[in-house]
Amino acid sequence: MDRTEWFYQKKWGIFLHYLFQNMNDPKSPSNMGLGDIGWEQCLQLFDAERFADALNQVGCGYVMVTTMQLNKYLLAPNEIYDRITGYKPGEATPHTDFILKLYNALERRGIDLFLYFTGDGPALDERAGEAFAYPNKTKVTKEFVQKWSMVMKEWSLKYGNKIKGWWLDGCYRLIGYDEELLNIMADAARAGNPDALIACNYYGCLDEYGCIQRQVRMGSPVCDFTAGEQVYFGDMPYAPFIEGTRWHILSYLGKSRDNTEINGWGAIGCRYSGEYMHNYVKEIHRRGGIVTIDICPFCDGHID
């Protein structure tokens, strides 16, 4: 049996942008008007049981949750990150283990957990970027990838088979990723669970000319399923696999925060009707594919 078959049988799941820059920003709807309350309190406020109940009621099969993105703040404790950056526990890595809290709530309802990790690390944080040898989003080096993947490996070993897969963002050719570097990331991700599924976001949602992609692309042989980042839910698979990689699409429900087409990740509102999404997911499943739907979470765990 193909190693992605169980994932395919889940049909669809959700993508959760639970990030410091969303939850702790007074200007963000996700902040709920709480103001600058700090990352630790945000994580403590999140009601994982309420969140998991809402997903269970609509038949969600899995959750992909962001562990960090570009800045210094991580979603769970990580000793290696603290040691390399020099940040003290609680400054960038929280005392609250959000990953374990979320897993426990989801597991009781039969919902699987995937983690989102990045290929460009905390590049926008001067201190952490320098510490990992990758400041200011320059080209990645093998030194950076080896050091940064150690952070992911710590989590992989800690959580083991609690984590069913990884969605690795920012592993772009444009910043220097190739098969050697992708394999370093993949090995770290699978350190605690050799059966974990992996997608590497090798292209993003734009092509090499900066135009919006309209079709899901293969990516890399390292991947078990396509990263599938798209601006719209519209593409359909011609077959369950693209060169041996399970067809999977990821896009967002939310309405763009500005006049661009690509700024709706984790945003409020809904661009599609329930009927459209129902029929879309059903048809993709019939063709052998999988759909991940990015939604807008609020700080306390309820969903827009």
Short mmCIF file of N, CA, C and O in Angstrom, two decimals, residues 179-285:
data_model
loop_
_atom_site.label_atom_id
_atom_site.label_comp_id
_atom_site.label_asym_id
_atom_site.label_seq_id
_atom_site.Cartn_x
_atom_site.Cartn_y
_atom_site.Cartn_z
N GLU A 179 18.45 19.19 -3.76
CA GLU A 179 18.11 17.88 -3.20
C GLU A 179 18.93 17.54 -1.96
O GLU A 179 18.42 16.95 -1.00
N GLU A 180 20.19 17.92 -1.93
CA GLU A 180 21.03 17.65 -0.77
C GLU A 180 20.48 18.34 0.48
O GLU A 180 20.35 17.72 1.55
N LEU A 181 20.15 19.61 0.36
CA LEU A 181 19.66 20.37 1.50
C LEU A 181 18.26 19.93 1.91
O LEU A 181 17.94 19.86 3.10
N LEU A 182 17.43 19.59 0.93
CA LEU A 182 16.09 19.10 1.26
C LEU A 182 16.16 17.78 2.00
O LEU A 182 15.36 17.52 2.91
N ASN A 183 17.11 16.94 1.65
CA ASN A 183 17.26 15.66 2.35
C ASN A 183 17.73 15.85 3.78
O ASN A 183 17.35 15.08 4.68
N ILE A 184 18.53 16.87 4.04
CA ILE A 184 18.93 17.17 5.42
C ILE A 184 17.70 17.53 6.24
O ILE A 184 17.51 17.05 7.37
N MET A 185 16.83 18.36 5.68
CA MET A 185 15.60 18.74 6.37
C MET A 185 14.69 17.53 6.57
O MET A 185 14.12 17.33 7.65
N ALA A 186 14.55 16.73 5.54
CA ALA A 186 13.66 15.56 5.62
C ALA A 186 14.14 14.56 6.65
O ALA A 186 13.34 13.99 7.41
N ASP A 187 15.44 14.33 6.72
CA ASP A 187 15.99 13.39 7.70
C ASP A 187 15.73 13.87 9.12
O ASP A 187 15.42 13.08 10.01
N ALA A 188 15.85 15.17 9.34
CA ALA A 188 15.58 15.74 10.68
C ALA A 188 14.10 15.59 11.03
O ALA A 188 13.75 15.24 12.16
N ALA A 189 13.24 15.82 10.05
CA ALA A 189 11.80 15.72 10.30
C ALA A 189 11.39 14.29 10.65
O ALA A 189 10.50 14.08 11.49
N ARG A 190 12.03 13.31 10.05
CA ARG A 190 11.66 11.91 10.27
C ARG A 190 12.45 11.25 11.39
O ARG A 190 12.29 10.05 11.63
N ALA A 191 13.28 12.00 12.10
CA ALA A 191 14.15 11.41 13.13
C ALA A 191 13.35 10.68 14.19
O ALA A 191 13.75 9.62 14.67
N GLY A 192 12.20 11.22 14.58
CA GLY A 192 11.41 10.61 15.64
C GLY A 192 10.30 9.72 15.14
O GLY A 192 9.71 8.96 15.91
N ASN A 193 9.98 9.82 13.86
CA ASN A 193 8.93 9.01 13.26
C ASN A 193 9.28 8.78 11.80
O ASN A 193 8.97 9.61 10.94
N PRO A 194 9.93 7.64 11.48
CA PRO A 194 10.34 7.38 10.10
C PRO A 194 9.19 7.33 9.11
O PRO A 194 9.40 7.49 7.90
N ASP A 195 7.97 7.14 9.62
CA ASP A 195 6.80 7.07 8.73
C ASP A 195 6.15 8.43 8.50
O ASP A 195 5.13 8.51 7.80
N ALA A 196 6.69 9.48 9.09
CA ALA A 196 6.11 10.81 8.92
C ALA A 196 6.13 11.21 7.45
O ALA A 196 7.13 11.01 6.75
N LEU A 197 5.05 11.81 6.99
CA LEU A 197 4.95 12.28 5.62
C LEU A 197 5.52 13.70 5.51
O LEU A 197 5.42 14.47 6.46
N ILE A 198 6.09 14.01 4.35
CA ILE A 198 6.76 15.30 4.19
C ILE A 198 6.35 15.95 2.87
O ILE A 198 6.25 15.29 1.83
N ALA A 199 6.12 17.27 2.94
CA ALA A 199 5.98 18.10 1.75
C ALA A 199 6.94 19.27 1.88
O ALA A 199 7.00 19.91 2.94
N CYS A 200 7.71 19.54 0.85
CA CYS A 200 8.63 20.69 0.84
C CYS A 200 8.08 21.74 -0.13
O CYS A 200 7.86 21.44 -1.31
N ASN A 201 7.87 22.93 0.37
CA ASN A 201 7.34 24.00 -0.47
C ASN A 201 8.49 24.58 -1.29
O ASN A 201 9.18 25.51 -0.86
N TYR A 202 8.68 24.02 -2.46
CA TYR A 202 9.83 24.28 -3.30
C TYR A 202 9.61 25.50 -4.21
O TYR A 202 10.55 26.11 -4.68
N TYR A 203 8.32 25.84 -4.47
CA TYR A 203 7.99 26.89 -5.42
C TYR A 203 7.20 28.05 -4.82
O TYR A 203 7.30 29.18 -5.28
N GLY A 204 6.37 27.80 -3.82
CA GLY A 204 5.46 28.82 -3.34
C GLY A 204 4.26 28.93 -4.26
O GLY A 204 4.01 28.08 -5.10
N CYS A 205 3.50 30.02 -4.11
CA CYS A 205 2.28 30.17 -4.91
C CYS A 205 2.51 31.00 -6.17
O CYS A 205 1.59 31.20 -6.96
N LEU A 206 3.74 31.49 -6.38
CA LEU A 206 4.07 32.26 -7.57
C LEU A 206 5.09 31.52 -8.42
O LEU A 206 5.89 30.74 -7.90
N ASP A 207 5.08 31.77 -9.72
CA ASP A 207 6.09 31.16 -10.57
C ASP A 207 7.36 32.01 -10.59
O ASP A 207 7.45 33.03 -9.88
N GLU A 208 8.33 31.60 -11.38
CA GLU A 208 9.61 32.31 -11.39
C GLU A 208 9.52 33.72 -11.94
O GLU A 208 10.46 34.52 -11.80
N TYR A 209 8.37 34.08 -12.54
CA TYR A 209 8.18 35.43 -13.08
C TYR A 209 7.31 36.29 -12.16
O TYR A 209 6.96 37.41 -12.49
N GLY A 210 6.94 35.73 -10.99
CA GLY A 210 6.12 36.47 -10.04
C GLY A 210 4.64 36.42 -10.32
O GLY A 210 3.86 37.15 -9.72
N CYS A 211 4.23 35.55 -11.24
CA CYS A 211 2.81 35.40 -11.58
C CYS A 211 2.19 34.29 -10.74
O CYS A 211 2.87 33.34 -10.33
N ILE A 212 0.90 34.40 -10.49
CA ILE A 212 0.19 33.40 -9.69
C ILE A 212 0.14 32.06 -10.42
O ILE A 212 -0.24 32.00 -11.59
N GLN A 213 0.56 31.01 -9.73
CA GLN A 213 0.46 29.68 -10.30
C GLN A 213 -1.00 29.21 -10.27
O GLN A 213 -1.72 29.50 -9.32
N ARG A 214 -1.37 28.45 -11.25
CA ARG A 214 -2.73 27.94 -11.32
C ARG A 214 -2.79 26.42 -11.17
O ARG A 214 -3.87 25.86 -11.11
N GLN A 215 -1.63 25.77 -11.14
CA GLN A 215 -1.60 24.32 -11.05
C GLN A 215 -0.64 23.87 -9.96
O GLN A 215 0.43 24.46 -9.76
N VAL A 216 -1.02 22.80 -9.28
CA VAL A 216 -0.16 22.17 -8.28
C VAL A 216 1.04 21.56 -8.99
O VAL A 216 0.90 20.91 -10.02
N ARG A 217 2.22 21.76 -8.40
CA ARG A 217 3.45 21.26 -9.02
C ARG A 217 4.12 20.20 -8.14
O ARG A 217 3.90 20.14 -6.95
N MET A 218 4.97 19.43 -8.77
CA MET A 218 5.62 18.28 -8.14
C MET A 218 6.49 18.68 -6.95
O MET A 218 6.31 18.20 -5.84
N GLY A 219 7.46 19.55 -7.13
CA GLY A 219 8.34 19.93 -6.03
C GLY A 219 9.64 19.17 -6.04
O GLY A 219 10.55 19.48 -6.76
N SER A 220 9.72 18.11 -5.24
CA SER A 220 10.97 17.37 -5.07
C SER A 220 10.67 15.91 -4.79
O SER A 220 9.66 15.58 -4.15
N PRO A 221 11.55 14.98 -5.22
CA PRO A 221 11.38 13.56 -4.91
C PRO A 221 11.42 13.27 -3.41
O PRO A 221 11.01 12.19 -2.98
N VAL A 222 11.91 14.23 -2.62
CA VAL A 222 11.92 14.07 -1.16
C VAL A 222 10.49 13.99 -0.62
O VAL A 222 10.23 13.36 0.41
N CYS A 223 9.55 14.61 -1.33
CA CYS A 223 8.19 14.78 -0.83
C CYS A 223 7.35 13.50 -0.96
O CYS A 223 7.44 12.78 -1.95
N ASP A 224 6.50 13.28 0.04
CA ASP A 224 5.48 12.23 -0.04
C ASP A 224 4.19 12.79 -0.64
O ASP A 224 3.43 12.07 -1.27
N PHE A 225 3.93 14.08 -0.38
CA PHE A 225 2.76 14.74 -0.96
C PHE A 225 3.18 16.14 -1.41
O PHE A 225 4.17 16.69 -0.90
N THR A 226 2.48 16.68 -2.37
CA THR A 226 2.85 18.00 -2.89
C THR A 226 2.53 19.08 -1.86
O THR A 226 1.52 18.99 -1.15
N ALA A 227 3.38 20.10 -1.78
CA ALA A 227 3.10 21.23 -0.89
C ALA A 227 1.79 21.89 -1.33
O ALA A 227 0.96 22.25 -0.50
N GLY A 228 1.63 22.06 -2.63
CA GLY A 228 0.34 22.46 -3.19
C GLY A 228 -0.11 23.87 -2.88
O GLY A 228 -1.30 24.16 -2.99
N GLU A 229 0.80 24.76 -2.50
CA GLU A 229 0.38 26.12 -2.15
C GLU A 229 -0.21 26.83 -3.36
O GLU A 229 0.46 26.97 -4.40
N GLN A 230 -1.46 27.28 -3.21
CA GLN A 230 -2.16 27.95 -4.29
C GLN A 230 -2.91 29.17 -3.74
O GLN A 230 -3.28 29.20 -2.57
N VAL A 231 -3.17 30.13 -4.60
CA VAL A 231 -3.94 31.31 -4.21
C VAL A 231 -5.43 30.99 -4.22
O VAL A 231 -6.20 31.58 -3.46
N TYR A 232 -5.84 30.05 -5.07
CA TYR A 232 -7.26 29.72 -5.20
C TYR A 232 -7.49 28.22 -5.08
O TYR A 232 -6.62 27.41 -5.43
N PHE A 233 -8.66 27.86 -4.60
CA PHE A 233 -9.13 26.48 -4.69
C PHE A 233 -9.79 26.34 -6.06
O PHE A 233 -10.95 26.73 -6.24
N GLY A 234 -9.06 25.80 -7.01
CA GLY A 234 -9.58 25.67 -8.36
C GLY A 234 -8.96 24.53 -9.14
O GLY A 234 -9.63 23.87 -9.93
N ASP A 235 -7.68 24.27 -8.91
CA ASP A 235 -7.00 23.21 -9.66
C ASP A 235 -7.55 21.84 -9.28
O ASP A 235 -8.00 21.62 -8.15
N MET A 236 -7.50 20.92 -10.23
CA MET A 236 -7.95 19.54 -10.03
C MET A 236 -6.85 18.58 -10.46
O MET A 236 -6.14 18.84 -11.43
N PRO A 237 -6.71 17.45 -9.76
CA PRO A 237 -5.71 16.47 -10.18
C PRO A 237 -6.19 15.66 -11.39
O PRO A 237 -7.36 15.31 -11.49
N TYR A 238 -5.27 15.37 -12.31
CA TYR A 238 -5.57 14.46 -13.40
C TYR A 238 -5.39 13.01 -12.96
O TYR A 238 -5.93 12.08 -13.55
N ALA A 239 -4.60 12.83 -11.89
CA ALA A 239 -4.33 11.51 -11.35
C ALA A 239 -3.98 11.67 -9.87
O ALA A 239 -3.67 12.79 -9.43
N PRO A 240 -4.02 10.60 -9.07
CA PRO A 240 -3.72 10.72 -7.64
C PRO A 240 -2.29 11.16 -7.34
O PRO A 240 -2.03 11.69 -6.26
N PHE A 241 -1.36 10.94 -8.27
CA PHE A 241 0.05 11.22 -8.02
C PHE A 241 0.65 12.04 -9.16
O PHE A 241 0.25 11.92 -10.31
N ILE A 242 1.62 12.88 -8.80
CA ILE A 242 2.47 13.56 -9.77
C ILE A 242 3.87 12.98 -9.61
O ILE A 242 4.54 13.24 -8.60
N GLU A 243 4.28 12.17 -10.55
CA GLU A 243 5.60 11.53 -10.48
C GLU A 243 5.84 10.85 -9.13
O GLU A 243 6.90 11.00 -8.52
N GLY A 244 4.84 10.13 -8.67
CA GLY A 244 4.98 9.37 -7.44
C GLY A 244 4.66 10.13 -6.17
O GLY A 244 4.72 9.55 -5.07
N THR A 245 4.32 11.40 -6.27
CA THR A 245 4.00 12.23 -5.11
C THR A 245 2.49 12.47 -5.06
O THR A 245 1.89 12.89 -6.05
N ARG A 246 1.88 12.21 -3.90
CA ARG A 246 0.43 12.35 -3.76
C ARG A 246 0.00 13.79 -4.03
O ARG A 246 0.58 14.74 -3.48
N TRP A 247 -1.04 13.95 -4.84
CA TRP A 247 -1.56 15.27 -5.18
C TRP A 247 -2.28 15.87 -3.97
O TRP A 247 -3.18 15.28 -3.40
N HIS A 248 -1.87 17.07 -3.60
CA HIS A 248 -2.42 17.76 -2.43
C HIS A 248 -2.41 19.25 -2.71
O HIS A 248 -1.45 19.79 -3.28
N ILE A 249 -3.48 19.93 -2.34
CA ILE A 249 -3.57 21.38 -2.53
C ILE A 249 -3.80 22.06 -1.19
O ILE A 249 -4.50 21.55 -0.32
N LEU A 250 -3.19 23.24 -1.03
CA LEU A 250 -3.38 24.08 0.15
C LEU A 250 -3.71 25.49 -0.31
O LEU A 250 -2.97 26.09 -1.10
N SER A 251 -4.82 26.02 0.18
CA SER A 251 -5.15 27.42 -0.06
C SER A 251 -6.00 27.93 1.10
O SER A 251 -6.20 27.21 2.08
N TYR A 252 -6.49 29.14 1.00
CA TYR A 252 -7.14 29.77 2.14
C TYR A 252 -8.59 30.16 1.85
O TYR A 252 -8.96 30.48 0.73
N LEU A 253 -9.38 30.14 2.92
CA LEU A 253 -10.77 30.58 2.84
C LEU A 253 -10.88 32.09 2.95
O LEU A 253 -11.77 32.71 2.39
N GLY A 254 -10.00 32.70 3.72
CA GLY A 254 -10.13 34.11 4.09
C GLY A 254 -10.03 35.08 2.94
O GLY A 254 -9.46 34.78 1.88
N LYS A 255 -10.58 36.26 3.15
CA LYS A 255 -10.51 37.34 2.17
C LYS A 255 -9.23 38.14 2.36
O LYS A 255 -8.79 38.37 3.48
N SER A 256 -8.65 38.55 1.26
CA SER A 256 -7.38 39.27 1.30
C SER A 256 -7.46 40.50 2.20
O SER A 256 -8.47 41.21 2.23
N ARG A 257 -6.38 40.76 2.94
CA ARG A 257 -6.33 41.92 3.84
C ARG A 257 -6.11 43.23 3.09
O ARG A 257 -6.26 44.30 3.65
N ASP A 258 -5.69 43.13 1.83
CA ASP A 258 -5.43 44.33 1.05
C ASP A 258 -5.96 44.10 -0.37
O ASP A 258 -6.79 43.24 -0.60
N ASN A 259 -5.46 44.83 -1.32
CA ASN A 259 -5.96 44.70 -2.69
C ASN A 259 -5.24 43.62 -3.49
O ASN A 259 -5.54 43.43 -4.67
N THR A 260 -4.28 42.94 -2.87
CA THR A 260 -3.58 41.87 -3.58
C THR A 260 -4.38 40.58 -3.48
O THR A 260 -5.28 40.44 -2.66
N GLU A 261 -4.01 39.61 -4.32
CA GLU A 261 -4.72 38.33 -4.32
C GLU A 261 -4.09 37.31 -3.37
O GLU A 261 -4.67 36.27 -3.13
N ILE A 262 -2.93 37.61 -2.84
CA ILE A 262 -2.17 36.57 -2.13
C ILE A 262 -2.00 36.85 -0.64
O ILE A 262 -1.11 36.31 -0.01
N ASN A 263 -2.87 37.65 -0.06
CA ASN A 263 -2.70 38.02 1.35
C ASN A 263 -3.91 37.61 2.18
O ASN A 263 -4.36 38.35 3.04
N GLY A 264 -4.42 36.40 1.95
CA GLY A 264 -5.57 35.93 2.70
C GLY A 264 -5.28 34.82 3.68
O GLY A 264 -6.20 34.25 4.28
N TRP A 265 -4.00 34.51 3.89
CA TRP A 265 -3.65 33.43 4.82
C TRP A 265 -4.03 33.82 6.25
O TRP A 265 -3.66 34.88 6.74
N GLY A 266 -4.80 32.96 6.91
CA GLY A 266 -5.21 33.22 8.28
C GLY A 266 -6.14 34.40 8.44
O GLY A 266 -6.31 34.90 9.55
N ALA A 267 -6.76 34.85 7.35
CA ALA A 267 -7.58 36.05 7.38
C ALA A 267 -9.05 35.72 7.62
O ALA A 267 -9.51 34.62 7.37
N ILE A 268 -9.79 36.72 8.10
CA ILE A 268 -11.21 36.55 8.37
C ILE A 268 -12.00 36.56 7.06
O ILE A 268 -11.48 36.94 6.01
N GLY A 269 -13.26 36.17 7.15
CA GLY A 269 -14.12 36.15 5.98
C GLY A 269 -14.04 34.83 5.23
O GLY A 269 -13.28 33.93 5.60
N CYS A 270 -14.83 34.73 4.16
CA CYS A 270 -14.86 33.49 3.38
C CYS A 270 -15.11 33.82 1.91
O CYS A 270 -16.08 34.50 1.58
N ARG A 271 -14.23 33.34 1.05
CA ARG A 271 -14.32 33.63 -0.39
C ARG A 271 -15.19 32.64 -1.14
O ARG A 271 -15.45 32.83 -2.33
N TYR A 272 -15.59 31.56 -0.49
CA TYR A 272 -16.31 30.49 -1.18
C TYR A 272 -17.57 30.12 -0.40
O TYR A 272 -17.62 30.25 0.81
N SER A 273 -18.53 29.60 -1.12
CA SER A 273 -19.73 29.09 -0.45
C SER A 273 -19.47 27.69 0.09
O SER A 273 -18.55 26.98 -0.36
N GLY A 274 -20.28 27.29 1.05
CA GLY A 274 -20.17 25.94 1.58
C GLY A 274 -20.40 24.90 0.49
O GLY A 274 -19.74 23.85 0.46
N GLU A 275 -21.33 25.18 -0.40
CA GLU A 275 -21.63 24.24 -1.49
C GLU A 275 -20.42 24.06 -2.40
O GLU A 275 -20.08 22.94 -2.79
N TYR A 276 -19.75 25.18 -2.72
CA TYR A 276 -18.57 25.09 -3.59
C TYR A 276 -17.49 24.23 -2.94
O TYR A 276 -16.93 23.33 -3.58
N MET A 277 -17.18 24.50 -1.66
CA MET A 277 -16.12 23.75 -1.00
C MET A 277 -16.50 22.28 -0.83
O MET A 277 -15.65 21.39 -0.97
N HIS A 278 -17.75 22.01 -0.53
CA HIS A 278 -18.20 20.63 -0.39
C HIS A 278 -17.97 19.87 -1.70
O HIS A 278 -17.40 18.76 -1.71
N ASN A 279 -18.41 20.44 -2.79
CA ASN A 279 -18.28 19.78 -4.09
C ASN A 279 -16.82 19.69 -4.53
O ASN A 279 -16.41 18.70 -5.15
N TYR A 280 -16.05 20.72 -4.21
CA TYR A 280 -14.63 20.74 -4.59
C TYR A 280 -13.86 19.63 -3.88
O TYR A 280 -13.12 18.86 -4.51
N VAL A 281 -14.03 19.54 -2.57
CA VAL A 281 -13.34 18.50 -1.81
C VAL A 281 -13.79 17.11 -2.27
O VAL A 281 -12.96 16.20 -2.42
N LYS A 282 -15.06 16.95 -2.49
CA LYS A 282 -15.59 15.66 -2.91
C LYS A 282 -15.00 15.22 -4.25
O LYS A 282 -14.61 14.06 -4.43
N GLU A 283 -14.91 16.15 -5.20
CA GLU A 283 -14.39 15.81 -6.52
C GLU A 283 -12.89 15.52 -6.47
O GLU A 283 -12.39 14.59 -7.14
N ILE A 284 -12.16 16.29 -5.69
CA ILE A 284 -10.72 16.03 -5.57
C ILE A 284 -10.47 14.67 -4.93
O ILE A 284 -9.59 13.91 -5.35
N HIS A 285 -11.25 14.34 -3.92
CA HIS A 285 -11.10 13.02 -3.31
C HIS A 285 -11.42 11.92 -4.32
O HIS A 285 -10.72 10.89 -4.37
#
